[in-house]
Coordinates of C-alpha atoms (C1' of nucleotides) in Angstrom, one line a residue:
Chain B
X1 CA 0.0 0.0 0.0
X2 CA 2.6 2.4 0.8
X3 CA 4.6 1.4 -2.3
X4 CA 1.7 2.5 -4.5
X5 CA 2.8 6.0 -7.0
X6 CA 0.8 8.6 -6.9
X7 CA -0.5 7.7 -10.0
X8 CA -1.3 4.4 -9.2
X9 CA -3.7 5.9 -6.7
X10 CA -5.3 8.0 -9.6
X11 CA -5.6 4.9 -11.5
X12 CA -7.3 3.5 -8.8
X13 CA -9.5 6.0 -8.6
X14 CA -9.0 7.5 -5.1
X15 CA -11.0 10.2 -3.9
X16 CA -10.0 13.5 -5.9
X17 CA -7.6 14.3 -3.0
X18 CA -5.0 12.8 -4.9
X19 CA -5.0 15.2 -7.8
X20 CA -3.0 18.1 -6.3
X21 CA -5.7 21.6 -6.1
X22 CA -4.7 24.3 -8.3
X23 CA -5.7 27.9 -9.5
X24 CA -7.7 26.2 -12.8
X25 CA -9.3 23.2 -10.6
X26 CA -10.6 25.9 -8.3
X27 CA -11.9 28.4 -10.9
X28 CA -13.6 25.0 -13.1
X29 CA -15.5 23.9 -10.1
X30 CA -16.5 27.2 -9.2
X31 CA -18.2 27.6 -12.9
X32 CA -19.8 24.2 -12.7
X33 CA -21.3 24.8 -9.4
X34 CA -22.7 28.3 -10.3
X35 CA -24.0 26.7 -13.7
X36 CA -25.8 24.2 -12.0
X37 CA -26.8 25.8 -8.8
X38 CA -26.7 29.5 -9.4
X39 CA -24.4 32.1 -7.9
X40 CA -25.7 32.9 -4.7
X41 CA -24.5 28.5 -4.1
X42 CA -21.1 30.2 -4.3
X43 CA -19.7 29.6 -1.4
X44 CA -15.9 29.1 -0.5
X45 CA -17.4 26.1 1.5
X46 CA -19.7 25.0 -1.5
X47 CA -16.7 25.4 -4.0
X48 CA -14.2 23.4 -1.6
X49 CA -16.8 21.0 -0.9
X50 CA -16.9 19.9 -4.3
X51 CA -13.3 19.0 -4.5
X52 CA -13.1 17.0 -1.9
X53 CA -11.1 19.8 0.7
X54 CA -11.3 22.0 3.2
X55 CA -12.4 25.3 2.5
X56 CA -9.6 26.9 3.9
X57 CA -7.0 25.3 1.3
X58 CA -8.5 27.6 -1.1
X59 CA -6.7 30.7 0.2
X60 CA -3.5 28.9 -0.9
X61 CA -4.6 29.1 -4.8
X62 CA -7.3 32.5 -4.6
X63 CA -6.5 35.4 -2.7
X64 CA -10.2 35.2 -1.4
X65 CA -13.6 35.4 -2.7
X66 CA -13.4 38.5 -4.6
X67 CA -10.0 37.0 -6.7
X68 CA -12.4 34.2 -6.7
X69 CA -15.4 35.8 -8.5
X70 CA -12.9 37.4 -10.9
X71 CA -11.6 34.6 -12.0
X72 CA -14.8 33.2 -13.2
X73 CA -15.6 36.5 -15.0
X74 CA -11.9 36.2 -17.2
X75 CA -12.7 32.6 -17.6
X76 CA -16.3 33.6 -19.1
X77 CA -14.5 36.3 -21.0
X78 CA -11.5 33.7 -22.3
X79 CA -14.6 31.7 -23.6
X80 CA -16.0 34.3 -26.0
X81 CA -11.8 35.0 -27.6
X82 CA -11.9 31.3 -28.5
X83 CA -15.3 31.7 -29.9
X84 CA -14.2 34.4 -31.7
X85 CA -11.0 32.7 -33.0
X86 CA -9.2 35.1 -31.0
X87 CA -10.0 39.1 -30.7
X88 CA -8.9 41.2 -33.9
X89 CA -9.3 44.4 -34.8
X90 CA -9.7 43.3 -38.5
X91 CA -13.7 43.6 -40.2
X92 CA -14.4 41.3 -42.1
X93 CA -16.2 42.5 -46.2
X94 CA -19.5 42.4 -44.5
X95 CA -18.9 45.8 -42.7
X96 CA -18.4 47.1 -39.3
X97 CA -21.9 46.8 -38.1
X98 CA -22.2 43.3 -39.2
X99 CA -19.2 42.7 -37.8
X100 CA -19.8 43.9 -34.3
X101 CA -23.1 42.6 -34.3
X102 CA -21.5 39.0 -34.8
X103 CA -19.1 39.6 -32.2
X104 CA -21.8 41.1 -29.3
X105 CA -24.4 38.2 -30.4
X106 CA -21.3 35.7 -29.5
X107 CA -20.6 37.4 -26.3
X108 CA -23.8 37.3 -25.8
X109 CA -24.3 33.2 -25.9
X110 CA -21.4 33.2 -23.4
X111 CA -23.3 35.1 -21.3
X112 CA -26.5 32.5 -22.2
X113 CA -24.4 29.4 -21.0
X114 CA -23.2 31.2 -17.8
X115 CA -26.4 33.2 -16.4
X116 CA -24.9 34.0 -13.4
X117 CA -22.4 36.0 -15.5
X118 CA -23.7 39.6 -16.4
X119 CA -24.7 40.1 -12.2
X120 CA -21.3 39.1 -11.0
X121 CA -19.7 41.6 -14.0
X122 CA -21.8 44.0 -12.9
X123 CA -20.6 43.6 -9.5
X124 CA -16.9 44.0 -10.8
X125 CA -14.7 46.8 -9.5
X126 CA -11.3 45.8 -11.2
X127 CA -10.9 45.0 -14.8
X128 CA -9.4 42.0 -16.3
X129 CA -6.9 41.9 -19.0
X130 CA -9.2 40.0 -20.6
X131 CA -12.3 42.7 -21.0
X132 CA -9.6 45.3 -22.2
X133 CA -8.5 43.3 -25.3
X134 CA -12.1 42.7 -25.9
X135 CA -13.1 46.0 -25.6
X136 CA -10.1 47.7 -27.6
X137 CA -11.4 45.1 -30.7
X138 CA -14.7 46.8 -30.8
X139 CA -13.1 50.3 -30.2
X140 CA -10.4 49.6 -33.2
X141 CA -13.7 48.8 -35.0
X142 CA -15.4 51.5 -34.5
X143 CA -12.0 53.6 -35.7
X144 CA -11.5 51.6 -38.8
X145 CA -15.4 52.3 -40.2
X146 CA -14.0 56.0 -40.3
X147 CA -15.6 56.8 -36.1
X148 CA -13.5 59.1 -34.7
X149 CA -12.1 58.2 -31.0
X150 CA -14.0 60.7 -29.3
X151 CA -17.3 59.4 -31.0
X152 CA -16.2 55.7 -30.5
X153 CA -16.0 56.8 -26.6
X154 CA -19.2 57.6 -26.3
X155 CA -20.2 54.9 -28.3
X156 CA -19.0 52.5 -25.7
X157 CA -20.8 54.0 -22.9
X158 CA -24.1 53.9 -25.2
X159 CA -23.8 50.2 -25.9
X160 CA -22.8 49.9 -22.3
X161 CA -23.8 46.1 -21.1
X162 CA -25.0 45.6 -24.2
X163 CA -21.5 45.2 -26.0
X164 CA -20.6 41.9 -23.9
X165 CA -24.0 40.8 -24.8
X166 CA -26.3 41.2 -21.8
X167 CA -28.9 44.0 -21.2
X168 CA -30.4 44.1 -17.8
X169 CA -34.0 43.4 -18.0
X170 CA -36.0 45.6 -15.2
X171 CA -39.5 43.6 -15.5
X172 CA -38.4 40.4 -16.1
X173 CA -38.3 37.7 -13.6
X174 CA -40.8 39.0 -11.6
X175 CA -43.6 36.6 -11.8
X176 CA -44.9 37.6 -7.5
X177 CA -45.0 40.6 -6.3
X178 CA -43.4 42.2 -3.3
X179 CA -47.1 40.9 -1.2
X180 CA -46.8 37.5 -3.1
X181 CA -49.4 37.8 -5.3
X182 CA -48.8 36.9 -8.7
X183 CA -48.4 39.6 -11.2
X184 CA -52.1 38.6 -13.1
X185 CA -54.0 39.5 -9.9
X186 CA -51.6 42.6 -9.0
X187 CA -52.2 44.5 -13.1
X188 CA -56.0 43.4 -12.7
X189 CA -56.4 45.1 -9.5
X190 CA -54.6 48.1 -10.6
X191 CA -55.9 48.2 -14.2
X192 CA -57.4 51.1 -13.5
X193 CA -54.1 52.9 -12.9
X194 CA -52.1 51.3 -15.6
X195 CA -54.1 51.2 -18.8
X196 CA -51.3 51.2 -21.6
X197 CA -49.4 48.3 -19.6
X198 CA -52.6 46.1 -20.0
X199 CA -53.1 47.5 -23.4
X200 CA -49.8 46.9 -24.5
X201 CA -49.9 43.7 -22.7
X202 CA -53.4 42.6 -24.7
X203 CA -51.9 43.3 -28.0
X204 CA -48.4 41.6 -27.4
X205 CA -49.3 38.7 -25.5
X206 CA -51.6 37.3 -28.4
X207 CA -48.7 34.9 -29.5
X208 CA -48.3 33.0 -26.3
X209 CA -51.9 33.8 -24.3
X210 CA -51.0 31.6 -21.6
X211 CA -49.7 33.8 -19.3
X212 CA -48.6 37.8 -18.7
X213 CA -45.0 36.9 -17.6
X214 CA -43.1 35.7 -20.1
X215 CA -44.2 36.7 -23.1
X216 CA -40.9 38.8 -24.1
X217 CA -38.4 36.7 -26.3
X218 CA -35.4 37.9 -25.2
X219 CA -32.9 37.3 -27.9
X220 CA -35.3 39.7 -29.9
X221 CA -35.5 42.4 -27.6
X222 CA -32.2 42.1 -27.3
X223 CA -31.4 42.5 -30.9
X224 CA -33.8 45.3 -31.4
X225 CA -31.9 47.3 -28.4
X226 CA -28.9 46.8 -30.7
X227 CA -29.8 47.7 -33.8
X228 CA -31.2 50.8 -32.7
X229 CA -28.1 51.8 -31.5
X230 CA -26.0 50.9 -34.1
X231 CA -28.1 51.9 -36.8
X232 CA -28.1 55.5 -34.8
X233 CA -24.2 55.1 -34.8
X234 CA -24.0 54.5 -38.6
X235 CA -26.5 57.6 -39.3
X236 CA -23.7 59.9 -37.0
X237 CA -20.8 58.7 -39.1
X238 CA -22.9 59.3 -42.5
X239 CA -23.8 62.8 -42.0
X240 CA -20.8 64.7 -40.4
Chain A
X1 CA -40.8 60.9 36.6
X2 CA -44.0 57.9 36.5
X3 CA -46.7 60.7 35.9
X4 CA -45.0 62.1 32.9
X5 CA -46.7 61.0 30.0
X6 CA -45.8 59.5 26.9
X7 CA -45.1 63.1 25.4
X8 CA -43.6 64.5 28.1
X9 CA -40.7 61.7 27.5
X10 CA -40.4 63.1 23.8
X11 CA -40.2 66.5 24.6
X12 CA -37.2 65.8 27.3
X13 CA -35.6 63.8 24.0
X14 CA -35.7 60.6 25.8
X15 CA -33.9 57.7 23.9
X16 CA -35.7 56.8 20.8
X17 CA -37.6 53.7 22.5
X18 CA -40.4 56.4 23.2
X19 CA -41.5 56.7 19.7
X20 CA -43.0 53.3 18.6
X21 CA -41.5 51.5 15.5
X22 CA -43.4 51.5 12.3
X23 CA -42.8 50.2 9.3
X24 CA -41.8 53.7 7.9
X25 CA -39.9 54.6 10.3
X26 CA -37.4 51.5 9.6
X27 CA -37.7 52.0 5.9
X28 CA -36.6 55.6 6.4
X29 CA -33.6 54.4 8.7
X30 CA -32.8 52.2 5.7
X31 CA -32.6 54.4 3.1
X32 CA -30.2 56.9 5.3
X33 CA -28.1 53.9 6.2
X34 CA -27.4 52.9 2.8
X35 CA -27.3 56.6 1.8
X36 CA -24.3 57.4 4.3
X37 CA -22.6 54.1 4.5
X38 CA -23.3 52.2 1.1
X39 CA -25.7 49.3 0.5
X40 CA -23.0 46.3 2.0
X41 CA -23.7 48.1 5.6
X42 CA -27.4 47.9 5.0
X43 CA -27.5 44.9 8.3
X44 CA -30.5 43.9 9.8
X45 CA -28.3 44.6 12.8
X46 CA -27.2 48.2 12.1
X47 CA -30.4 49.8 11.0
X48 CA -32.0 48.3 14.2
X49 CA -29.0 49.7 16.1
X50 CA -29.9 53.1 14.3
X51 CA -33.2 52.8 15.7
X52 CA -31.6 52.0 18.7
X53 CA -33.4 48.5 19.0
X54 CA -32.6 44.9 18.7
X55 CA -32.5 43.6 15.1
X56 CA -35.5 40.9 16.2
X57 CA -37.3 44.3 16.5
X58 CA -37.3 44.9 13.1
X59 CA -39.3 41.8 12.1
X60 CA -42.5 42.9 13.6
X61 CA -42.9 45.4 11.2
X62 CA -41.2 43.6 7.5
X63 CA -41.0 40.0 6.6
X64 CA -37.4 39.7 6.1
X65 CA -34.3 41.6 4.2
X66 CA -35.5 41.6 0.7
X67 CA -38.9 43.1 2.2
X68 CA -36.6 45.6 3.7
X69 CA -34.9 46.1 0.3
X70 CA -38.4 45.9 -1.7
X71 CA -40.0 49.3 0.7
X72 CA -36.5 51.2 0.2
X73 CA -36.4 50.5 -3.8
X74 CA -40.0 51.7 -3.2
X75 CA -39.7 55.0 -1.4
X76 CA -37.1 56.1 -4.2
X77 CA -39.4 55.9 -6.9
X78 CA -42.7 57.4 -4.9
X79 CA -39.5 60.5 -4.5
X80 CA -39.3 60.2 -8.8
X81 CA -43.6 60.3 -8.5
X82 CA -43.2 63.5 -6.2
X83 CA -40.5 65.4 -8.5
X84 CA -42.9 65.1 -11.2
X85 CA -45.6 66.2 -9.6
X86 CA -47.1 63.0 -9.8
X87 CA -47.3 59.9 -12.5
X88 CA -49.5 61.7 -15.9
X89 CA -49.4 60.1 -19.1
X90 CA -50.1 63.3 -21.4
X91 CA -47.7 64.8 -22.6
X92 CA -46.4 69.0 -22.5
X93 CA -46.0 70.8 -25.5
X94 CA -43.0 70.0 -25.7
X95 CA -43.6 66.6 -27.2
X96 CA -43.3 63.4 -26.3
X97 CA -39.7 63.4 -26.8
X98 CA -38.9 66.2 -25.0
X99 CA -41.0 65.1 -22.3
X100 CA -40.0 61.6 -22.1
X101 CA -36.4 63.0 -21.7
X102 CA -37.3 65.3 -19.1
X103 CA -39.0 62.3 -16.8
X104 CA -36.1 59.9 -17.5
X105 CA -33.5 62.9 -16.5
X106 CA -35.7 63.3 -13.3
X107 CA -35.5 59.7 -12.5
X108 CA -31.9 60.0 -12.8
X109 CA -31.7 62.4 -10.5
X110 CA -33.0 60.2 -7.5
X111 CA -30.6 57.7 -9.1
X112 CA -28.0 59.8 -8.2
X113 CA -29.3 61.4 -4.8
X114 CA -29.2 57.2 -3.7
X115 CA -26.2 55.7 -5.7
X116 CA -26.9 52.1 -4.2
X117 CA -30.4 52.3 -5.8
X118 CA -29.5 51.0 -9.0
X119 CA -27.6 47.8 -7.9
X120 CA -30.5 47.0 -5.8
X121 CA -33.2 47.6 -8.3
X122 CA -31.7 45.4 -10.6
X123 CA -30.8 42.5 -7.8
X124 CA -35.3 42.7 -7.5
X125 CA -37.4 40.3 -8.7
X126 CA -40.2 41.4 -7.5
X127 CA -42.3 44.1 -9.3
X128 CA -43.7 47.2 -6.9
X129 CA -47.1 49.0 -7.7
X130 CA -45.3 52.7 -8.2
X131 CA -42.7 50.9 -10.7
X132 CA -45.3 49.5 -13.0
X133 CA -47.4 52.7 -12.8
X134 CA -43.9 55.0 -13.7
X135 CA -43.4 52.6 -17.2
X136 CA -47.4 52.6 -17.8
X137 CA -46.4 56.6 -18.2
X138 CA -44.0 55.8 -20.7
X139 CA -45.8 53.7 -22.4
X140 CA -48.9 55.7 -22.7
X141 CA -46.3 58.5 -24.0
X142 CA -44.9 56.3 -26.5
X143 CA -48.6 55.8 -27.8
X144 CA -49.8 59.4 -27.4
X145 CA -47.1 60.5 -29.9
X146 CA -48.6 57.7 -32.3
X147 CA -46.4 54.8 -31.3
X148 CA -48.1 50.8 -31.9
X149 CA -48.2 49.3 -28.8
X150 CA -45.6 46.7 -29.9
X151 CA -43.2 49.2 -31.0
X152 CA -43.8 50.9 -27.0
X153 CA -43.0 47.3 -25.9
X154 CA -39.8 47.0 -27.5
X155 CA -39.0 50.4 -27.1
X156 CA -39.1 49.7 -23.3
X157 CA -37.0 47.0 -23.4
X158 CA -34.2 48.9 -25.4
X159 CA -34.8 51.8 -22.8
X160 CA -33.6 48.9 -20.4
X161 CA -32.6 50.9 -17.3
X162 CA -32.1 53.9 -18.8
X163 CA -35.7 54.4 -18.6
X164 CA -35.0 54.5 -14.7
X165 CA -31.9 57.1 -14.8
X166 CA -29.4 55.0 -15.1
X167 CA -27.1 52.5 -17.3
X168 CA -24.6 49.9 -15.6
X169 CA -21.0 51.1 -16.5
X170 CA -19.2 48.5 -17.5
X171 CA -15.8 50.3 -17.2
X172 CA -16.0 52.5 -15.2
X173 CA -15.4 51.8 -11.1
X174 CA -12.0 50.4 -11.7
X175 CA -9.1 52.0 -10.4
X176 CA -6.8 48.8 -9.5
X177 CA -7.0 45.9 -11.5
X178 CA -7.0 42.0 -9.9
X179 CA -3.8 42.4 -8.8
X180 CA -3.7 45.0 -7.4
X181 CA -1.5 47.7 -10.0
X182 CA -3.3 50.4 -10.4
X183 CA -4.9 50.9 -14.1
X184 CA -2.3 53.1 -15.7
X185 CA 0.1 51.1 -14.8
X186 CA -1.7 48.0 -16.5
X187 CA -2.5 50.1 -19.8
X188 CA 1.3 51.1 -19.7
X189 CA 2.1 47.0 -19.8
X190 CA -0.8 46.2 -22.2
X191 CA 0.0 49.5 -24.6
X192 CA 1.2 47.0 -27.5
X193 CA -2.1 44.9 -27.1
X194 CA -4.6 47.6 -27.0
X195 CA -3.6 50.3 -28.8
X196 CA -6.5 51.7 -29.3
X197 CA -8.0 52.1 -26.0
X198 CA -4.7 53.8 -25.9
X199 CA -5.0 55.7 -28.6
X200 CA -8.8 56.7 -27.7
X201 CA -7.7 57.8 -24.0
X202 CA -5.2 59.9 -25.2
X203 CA -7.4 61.6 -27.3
X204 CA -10.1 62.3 -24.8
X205 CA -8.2 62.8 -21.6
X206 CA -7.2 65.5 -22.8
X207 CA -9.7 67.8 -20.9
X208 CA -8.7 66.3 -17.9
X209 CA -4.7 65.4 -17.6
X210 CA -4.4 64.2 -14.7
X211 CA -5.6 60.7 -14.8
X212 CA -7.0 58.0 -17.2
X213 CA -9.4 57.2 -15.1
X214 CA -12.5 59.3 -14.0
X215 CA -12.2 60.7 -17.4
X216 CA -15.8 60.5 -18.0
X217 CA -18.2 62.6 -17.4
X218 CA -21.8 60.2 -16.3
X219 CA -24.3 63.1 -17.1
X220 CA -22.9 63.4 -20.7
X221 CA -22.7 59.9 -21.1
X222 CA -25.5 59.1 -20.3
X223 CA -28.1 61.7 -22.0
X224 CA -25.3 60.4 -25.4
X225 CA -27.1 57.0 -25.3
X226 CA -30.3 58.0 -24.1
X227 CA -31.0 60.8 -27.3
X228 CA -29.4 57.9 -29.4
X229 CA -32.0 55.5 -28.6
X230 CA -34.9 58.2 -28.4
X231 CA -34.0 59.7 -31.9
X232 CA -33.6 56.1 -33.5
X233 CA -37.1 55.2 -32.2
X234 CA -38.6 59.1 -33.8
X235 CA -37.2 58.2 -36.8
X236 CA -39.4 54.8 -36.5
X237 CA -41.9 56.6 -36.2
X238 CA -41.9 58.8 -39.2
X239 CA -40.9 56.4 -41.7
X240 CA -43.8 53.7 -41.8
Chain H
dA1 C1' 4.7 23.2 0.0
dC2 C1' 0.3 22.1 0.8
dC3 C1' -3.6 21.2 3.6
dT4 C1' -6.5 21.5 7.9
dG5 C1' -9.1 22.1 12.7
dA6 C1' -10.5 25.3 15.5
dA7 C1' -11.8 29.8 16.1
dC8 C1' -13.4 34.7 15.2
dA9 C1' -16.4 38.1 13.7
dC10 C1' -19.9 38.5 11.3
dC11 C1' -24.7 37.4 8.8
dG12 C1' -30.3 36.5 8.5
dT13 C1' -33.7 34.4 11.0
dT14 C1' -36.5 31.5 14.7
dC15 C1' -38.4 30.8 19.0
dA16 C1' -39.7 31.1 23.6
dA17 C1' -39.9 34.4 26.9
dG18 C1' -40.5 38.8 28.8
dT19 C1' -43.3 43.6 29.5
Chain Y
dA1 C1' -49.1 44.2 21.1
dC2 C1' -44.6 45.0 21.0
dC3 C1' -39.9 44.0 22.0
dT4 C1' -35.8 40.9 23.3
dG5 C1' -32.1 37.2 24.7
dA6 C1' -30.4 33.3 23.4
dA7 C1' -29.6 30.3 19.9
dC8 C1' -29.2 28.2 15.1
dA9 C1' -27.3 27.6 10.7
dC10 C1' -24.9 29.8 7.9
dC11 C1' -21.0 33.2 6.0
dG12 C1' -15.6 34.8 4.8
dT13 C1' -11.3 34.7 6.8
dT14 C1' -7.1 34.1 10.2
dC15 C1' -3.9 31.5 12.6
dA16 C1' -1.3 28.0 14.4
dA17 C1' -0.6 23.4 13.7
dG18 C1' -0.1 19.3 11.2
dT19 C1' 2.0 16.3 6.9

DNA sequence: ACCTGAACACCGTTCAAGT
DNA sequence: ACCTGAACACCGTTCAAGT
């Protein structure tokens, strides 16, 4: 028994202590569990649990739970360059709006396979590497279709969340309200008050008349947020 | 001193046990928590220690936390209802652009007068009665100034949380990085990989020499995305 | 060098008890 | 009816100790 390698006890199929813990085993359980379980199951406890250690041997691979979150962000990030083939500054012939489009609505299925991701980047107070190369792609973009920097700036701030592909929805999961109603009895009691939101909702929820909540596909929504601001971008660079 | 009344006690400026906790009262305690000390000091146990009562207290008068964080998200926008002299859905002679603007620049400015409002407004999931009366306004603009009611509803959802005053800056809190260097000193590093983040900076710092960071100025940034949306969604209008 | 047990200083929340 | 003390089940993190 004592004779055994170390590999022999991988071979063997020991518990996971074997495999030595590292920066990258932390950070992949740490995605796994917040895929499966959400973000708020996030715990240095949770994450340690799951490999098969203490949580306090995390501190010797993560600074603490802040690193920790950050780390999961560049990873999400790191995603979206390979899906990309790598960032470059380069448009294709189809044009710079094309072109950013593609990139955003990649970024954007990134952010559809990690949901947790758009509130912990909005949480952020440090920026990656990671984020800065993405973001100077869409900036060099924005140069090359003839934008000047200054216009490009502001740009960025207009497209805001939007350029990594998320957009945070106000009225979305709410499906109870605050006095745990749900949301059908809340608007019919207050019809009264809110007469264009029951309108509106009348007219739109004809496709799917099974329920109020829900009835916004978001990948549209999200695509008609973007258009209208880079068709407004286009129609700045067109008429100087 | 047993023959002085309940008054009496408040005029000598007893400690605050005299006056009975109410549900208000602890919501307004909240709010001037978070305002002073930022949202992460927002305990149970603090504001119950502001009231100068046991946190236990507090449950006697809201469920639980995110109750708590429901009535202060709450009282911000009945502050928004009060600047604009209450919720109306016609619109000035100024048109419903102009007017539109005007309520969304207002809504901002609550945004501003309670920074932690944002974050927690987006962390709801619940929806509260003065919320869904504030977008029925702008939706009942968007069809007063001839708008489908489909258009409104994805207009809204491009608005996103601009329609509230504010727009999650993606970029913007970071002055150190993950490890720690501060952000010049990372750009300095990264110059060769981002050269046009470099590039754009040193165009537009310009105004303001004396760091990279904080170069932005919110307001401006903010009113650049807003018109850009609002003017792309007139021009929807007009062409049929 | 890497991992851990015990402990600390916090959380939100429950419950039985006090007035 | 309103408030509280003690306790529970969690957190992130530190430290001294183990291998």
């Amino acid at each position: 028994m004592s004779s055994l390698t170390e590999y022999d006890y991988v071979e063997m199929s020991r518990p996971a202590k074997r495999t030595p813990l590292s920066r990258d085993r932390v950070l992949a359980a740490t995605v796994e569990l917040a895929d499966e379980s959400g973000i708020e199951a996030v715990t240095m406890r949770k994450v340690a649990e799951r490999l098969g250690v203490e949580a306090m041997s995390l501190y010797h691979h993560i600074a603490n739970k802040e690193a920790l979150l950050d780390g999961i962000v560049e990873g999400v990030l790191q995603e979206i360059e390979a899906d990309l083939g790598g960032f470059t500054t380069e448009m294709g012939e189809a044009g710079w709006k094309a072109t950013m489009r593609h990139r955003i609505l990649t970024a954007r299925q990134a952010m559809l396979r990690h949901r947790w991701a758009p509130g912990v980047i909005e949480t952020r107070t440090t920026m990656t590497p990671t984020l800065i190369r993405y973001f100077d792609t869409l900036v060099g973009l924005f140069k090359e279709a003839g934008f000047t920097y200054d216009v490009a700036h502001h740009a960025m701030h207009a497209l805001g969340s939007r350029a990594l592909g998320f957009n945070q929805e106000l009225f979305e999961p709410a499906d109870t309200t605050a006095d745990g109603q749900d949301v059908d009895t809340m608007m019919e009691s207050m019809a009264s008050e809110i007469p264009h939101i029951v309108a509106m909702l009348a007219e739109v929820v004809d496709h799917d008349p099974e329920s109020t909540v829900g009835w916004c596909d978001d990948q549209t929504e999200f695509e008609f947020g973007l258009d209208l601001l880079l068709d407004g971008l286009e129609r700045m660079a067109s008429t100087p």
